């Protein structure tokens, strides 16, 4: 799931919640996190923090791609 300048927090939360219900994992893709928006692939610190807060508040386990791949073996 790409998080960029056009991302909607409610939509990201919905995707994360559905993945939790389905016991699936998703990859969050971010390219540029900064205090203000840059290009279309960027997002703000505040928006990213909102996503992190949602994940944390819902007790969702966060792993790296390597850790995720190991869990699937």
CSV table of N, CA and C in Angstrom, one decimal:
chain,number,residue,atom,x,y,z
A,1,UNK,N,0.9,-1.2,0.0
A,1,UNK,CA,0.0,0.0,0.0
A,1,UNK,C,0.9,1.2,0.0
A,2,UNK,N,0.8,2.0,-1.1
A,2,UNK,CA,1.7,3.2,-1.1
A,2,UNK,C,1.0,4.3,-0.3
A,3,UNK,N,1.8,5.0,0.5
A,3,UNK,CA,1.4,6.2,1.2
A,3,UNK,C,2.1,7.3,0.5
A,4,UNK,N,1.3,8.2,0.0
A,4,UNK,CA,1.9,9.4,-0.7
A,4,UNK,C,1.0,10.6,-0.5
A,5,UNK,N,1.2,11.6,-1.3
A,5,UNK,CA,0.6,12.9,-1.1
A,5,UNK,C,-1.0,12.8,-1.3
A,6,UNK,N,-1.4,11.8,-2.1
A,6,UNK,CA,-2.9,11.7,-2.3
A,6,UNK,C,-3.5,10.7,-1.3
A,7,UNK,N,-2.8,10.1,-0.4
A,7,UNK,CA,-3.4,9.2,0.5
A,7,UNK,C,-4.4,9.8,1.5
A,8,UNK,N,-5.4,8.9,1.8
A,8,UNK,CA,-6.5,9.3,2.7
A,8,UNK,C,-6.3,8.5,3.9
A,9,UNK,N,-6.3,9.1,5.1
A,9,UNK,CA,-6.1,8.3,6.3
A,9,UNK,C,-7.2,7.3,6.6
A,10,UNK,N,-8.4,7.6,6.3
A,10,UNK,CA,-9.5,6.7,6.5
A,10,UNK,C,-9.4,5.5,5.6
A,11,UNK,N,-8.9,5.7,4.4
A,11,UNK,CA,-8.7,4.6,3.5
A,11,UNK,C,-7.6,3.7,3.9
A,12,UNK,N,-6.5,4.3,4.4
A,12,UNK,CA,-5.3,3.5,4.9
A,12,UNK,C,-5.8,2.7,6.1
A,13,UNK,N,-6.5,3.3,7.0
A,13,UNK,CA,-7.0,2.6,8.2
A,13,UNK,C,-7.9,1.5,7.8
A,14,UNK,N,-8.7,1.6,6.8
A,14,UNK,CA,-9.7,0.6,6.4
A,14,UNK,C,-8.9,-0.6,5.8
A,15,UNK,N,-7.8,-0.3,5.1
A,15,UNK,CA,-7.0,-1.4,4.5
A,15,UNK,C,-6.3,-2.2,5.6
A,16,UNK,N,-5.8,-1.4,6.6
A,16,UNK,CA,-5.1,-2.1,7.7
A,16,UNK,C,-6.0,-2.9,8.5
A,17,UNK,N,-7.2,-2.3,8.8
A,17,UNK,CA,-8.2,-3.1,9.6
A,17,UNK,C,-8.7,-4.3,8.9
A,18,UNK,N,-8.9,-4.3,7.6
A,18,UNK,CA,-9.3,-5.5,6.8
A,18,UNK,C,-8.2,-6.5,6.9
A,19,UNK,N,-6.9,-6.1,6.7
A,19,UNK,CA,-5.8,-7.1,6.8
A,19,UNK,C,-5.8,-7.7,8.1
A,20,UNK,N,-6.0,-7.0,9.2
A,20,UNK,CA,-6.0,-7.6,10.6
A,20,UNK,C,-7.2,-8.6,10.7
A,21,UNK,N,-8.4,-8.2,10.2
A,21,UNK,CA,-9.5,-9.2,10.3
A,21,UNK,C,-9.2,-10.4,9.5
A,22,UNK,N,-8.6,-10.3,8.3
A,22,UNK,CA,-8.3,-11.4,7.5
A,22,UNK,C,-7.0,-12.2,7.9
A,23,UNK,N,-6.3,-11.7,8.9
A,23,UNK,CA,-5.1,-12.3,9.3
A,23,UNK,C,-4.1,-12.3,8.2
A,24,UNK,N,-4.0,-11.2,7.5
A,24,UNK,CA,-3.0,-11.1,6.4
A,24,UNK,C,-2.0,-10.0,6.7
A,25,UNK,N,-1.0,-9.9,6.0
A,25,UNK,CA,-0.1,-8.8,6.2
A,25,UNK,C,0.0,-8.0,4.9
A,26,UNK,N,0.3,-6.7,5.1
A,26,UNK,CA,0.4,-5.8,4.0
A,26,UNK,C,1.8,-5.1,4.1
A,27,UNK,N,2.2,-4.5,3.0
A,27,UNK,CA,3.4,-3.7,3.0
A,27,UNK,C,3.0,-2.3,2.8
A,28,UNK,N,3.5,-1.4,3.7
A,28,UNK,CA,3.3,0.0,3.6
A,28,UNK,C,4.6,0.6,2.9
A,29,UNK,N,4.3,1.2,1.7
A,29,UNK,CA,5.4,1.8,0.9
A,29,UNK,C,5.4,3.3,1.0
A,30,UNK,N,6.6,3.8,1.5
A,30,UNK,CA,6.8,5.2,1.7
A,30,UNK,C,8.1,5.6,1.0
A,31,UNK,N,8.1,6.8,0.3
A,31,UNK,CA,9.3,7.2,-0.4
A,31,UNK,C,9.9,8.4,0.2
A,32,UNK,N,9.1,9.3,0.7
A,32,UNK,CA,9.7,10.6,1.2
A,32,UNK,C,8.7,11.1,2.3
A,33,UNK,N,9.2,11.1,3.6
A,33,UNK,CA,8.5,11.6,4.7
A,33,UNK,C,9.2,12.8,5.2
A,34,UNK,N,8.5,13.9,5.2
A,34,UNK,CA,9.1,15.2,5.5
A,34,UNK,C,8.1,16.1,6.2
A,35,UNK,N,8.6,17.2,6.8
A,35,UNK,CA,7.7,18.1,7.5
A,35,UNK,C,6.6,18.7,6.6
A,36,UNK,N,6.9,18.9,5.3
A,36,UNK,CA,5.9,19.3,4.4
A,36,UNK,C,5.9,18.5,3.1
A,37,UNK,N,4.9,18.5,2.3
A,37,UNK,CA,4.8,17.7,1.1
A,37,UNK,C,5.8,18.2,0.1
A,38,UNK,N,6.4,17.3,-0.6
A,38,UNK,CA,7.4,17.6,-1.7
A,38,UNK,C,6.6,17.3,-3.0
A,39,UNK,N,7.0,16.2,-3.6
A,39,UNK,CA,6.3,15.8,-4.8
A,39,UNK,C,5.2,14.8,-4.5
A,40,UNK,N,4.6,14.2,-5.6
A,40,UNK,CA,3.4,13.4,-5.4
A,40,UNK,C,3.7,12.1,-4.6
A,41,UNK,N,5.0,11.7,-4.5
A,41,UNK,CA,5.3,10.5,-3.8
A,41,UNK,C,5.6,10.7,-2.3
A,42,UNK,N,5.5,11.9,-1.9
A,42,UNK,CA,5.9,12.3,-0.5
A,42,UNK,C,4.6,12.3,0.4
A,43,UNK,N,4.9,12.2,1.7
A,43,UNK,CA,3.9,12.4,2.7
A,43,UNK,C,4.5,13.2,3.9
A,44,UNK,N,3.6,13.7,4.7
A,44,UNK,CA,4.2,14.5,5.8
A,44,UNK,C,4.4,13.6,7.0
A,45,UNK,N,5.3,14.2,7.9
A,45,UNK,CA,5.6,13.5,9.2
A,45,UNK,C,4.3,13.3,9.9
A,46,UNK,N,3.4,14.3,9.9
A,46,UNK,CA,2.2,14.2,10.7
A,46,UNK,C,1.3,13.1,10.1
A,47,UNK,N,1.2,13.0,8.8
A,47,UNK,CA,0.3,11.9,8.2
A,47,UNK,C,0.9,10.5,8.6
A,48,UNK,N,2.2,10.4,8.4
A,48,UNK,CA,2.8,9.1,8.7
A,48,UNK,C,2.6,8.8,10.2
A,49,UNK,N,2.8,9.8,11.1
A,49,UNK,CA,2.6,9.5,12.5
A,49,UNK,C,1.1,9.1,12.8
A,50,UNK,N,0.2,9.6,12.1
A,50,UNK,CA,-1.2,9.2,12.2
A,50,UNK,C,-1.4,7.7,11.9
A,51,UNK,N,-0.7,7.3,10.8
A,51,UNK,CA,-0.8,5.9,10.4
A,51,UNK,C,-0.1,5.0,11.5
A,52,UNK,N,1.0,5.4,12.0
A,52,UNK,CA,1.7,4.7,13.1
A,52,UNK,C,0.9,4.6,14.3
A,53,UNK,N,0.2,5.7,14.7
A,53,UNK,CA,-0.6,5.8,15.9
A,53,UNK,C,-1.8,4.8,15.7
A,54,UNK,N,-2.4,4.7,14.5
A,54,UNK,CA,-3.5,3.8,14.3
A,54,UNK,C,-3.0,2.3,14.4
A,55,UNK,N,-1.9,2.0,13.8
A,55,UNK,CA,-1.3,0.7,13.9
A,55,UNK,C,-1.0,0.3,15.4
A,56,UNK,N,-0.4,1.2,16.1
A,56,UNK,CA,-0.1,1.0,17.5
A,56,UNK,C,-1.3,0.8,18.3
A,57,UNK,N,-2.3,1.7,18.2
A,57,UNK,CA,-3.5,1.6,19.0
A,57,UNK,C,-4.3,0.4,18.7
A,58,UNK,N,-4.1,-0.3,17.6
A,58,UNK,CA,-4.9,-1.5,17.3
A,58,UNK,C,-4.0,-2.8,17.4
A,59,UNK,N,-2.9,-2.6,18.1
A,59,UNK,CA,-2.0,-3.7,18.5
A,59,UNK,C,-1.7,-4.6,17.3
A,60,UNK,N,-1.3,-3.9,16.2
A,60,UNK,CA,-0.9,-4.6,15.0
A,60,UNK,C,0.6,-4.8,15.0
A,61,UNK,N,1.1,-6.0,14.8
A,61,UNK,CA,2.5,-6.3,14.8
A,61,UNK,C,3.1,-5.8,13.6
A,62,UNK,N,4.2,-5.1,13.7
A,62,UNK,CA,5.0,-4.5,12.6
A,62,UNK,C,6.3,-5.3,12.5
A,63,UNK,N,6.6,-5.7,11.3
A,63,UNK,CA,7.8,-6.5,11.0
A,63,UNK,C,8.5,-5.9,9.7
A,64,UNK,N,9.7,-6.2,9.5
A,64,UNK,CA,10.4,-5.8,8.3
A,64,UNK,C,10.0,-6.8,7.2
A,65,UNK,N,10.4,-6.5,6.0
A,65,UNK,CA,10.1,-7.5,4.9
A,65,UNK,C,10.8,-8.8,5.2
A,66,UNK,N,12.1,-8.7,5.6
A,66,UNK,CA,12.8,-9.9,5.9
A,66,UNK,C,12.1,-10.8,7.0
A,67,UNK,N,11.7,-10.1,8.1
A,67,UNK,CA,11.0,-10.8,9.2
A,67,UNK,C,9.7,-11.4,8.7
A,68,UNK,N,9.0,-10.7,7.8
A,68,UNK,CA,7.7,-11.2,7.3
A,68,UNK,C,8.0,-12.5,6.4
A,69,UNK,N,9.0,-12.4,5.6
A,69,UNK,CA,9.3,-13.6,4.8
A,69,UNK,C,9.7,-14.8,5.7
A,70,UNK,N,10.4,-14.5,6.7
A,70,UNK,CA,10.8,-15.6,7.6
A,70,UNK,C,9.6,-16.2,8.3
A,71,UNK,N,8.6,-15.4,8.6
A,71,UNK,CA,7.4,-15.9,9.3
A,71,UNK,C,6.5,-16.8,8.3
A,72,UNK,N,6.7,-16.6,7.0
A,72,UNK,CA,5.9,-17.4,6.1
A,72,UNK,C,6.6,-18.7,5.8
A,73,UNK,N,7.8,-19.0,6.3
A,73,UNK,CA,8.5,-20.2,6.0
A,73,UNK,C,8.0,-21.3,6.9
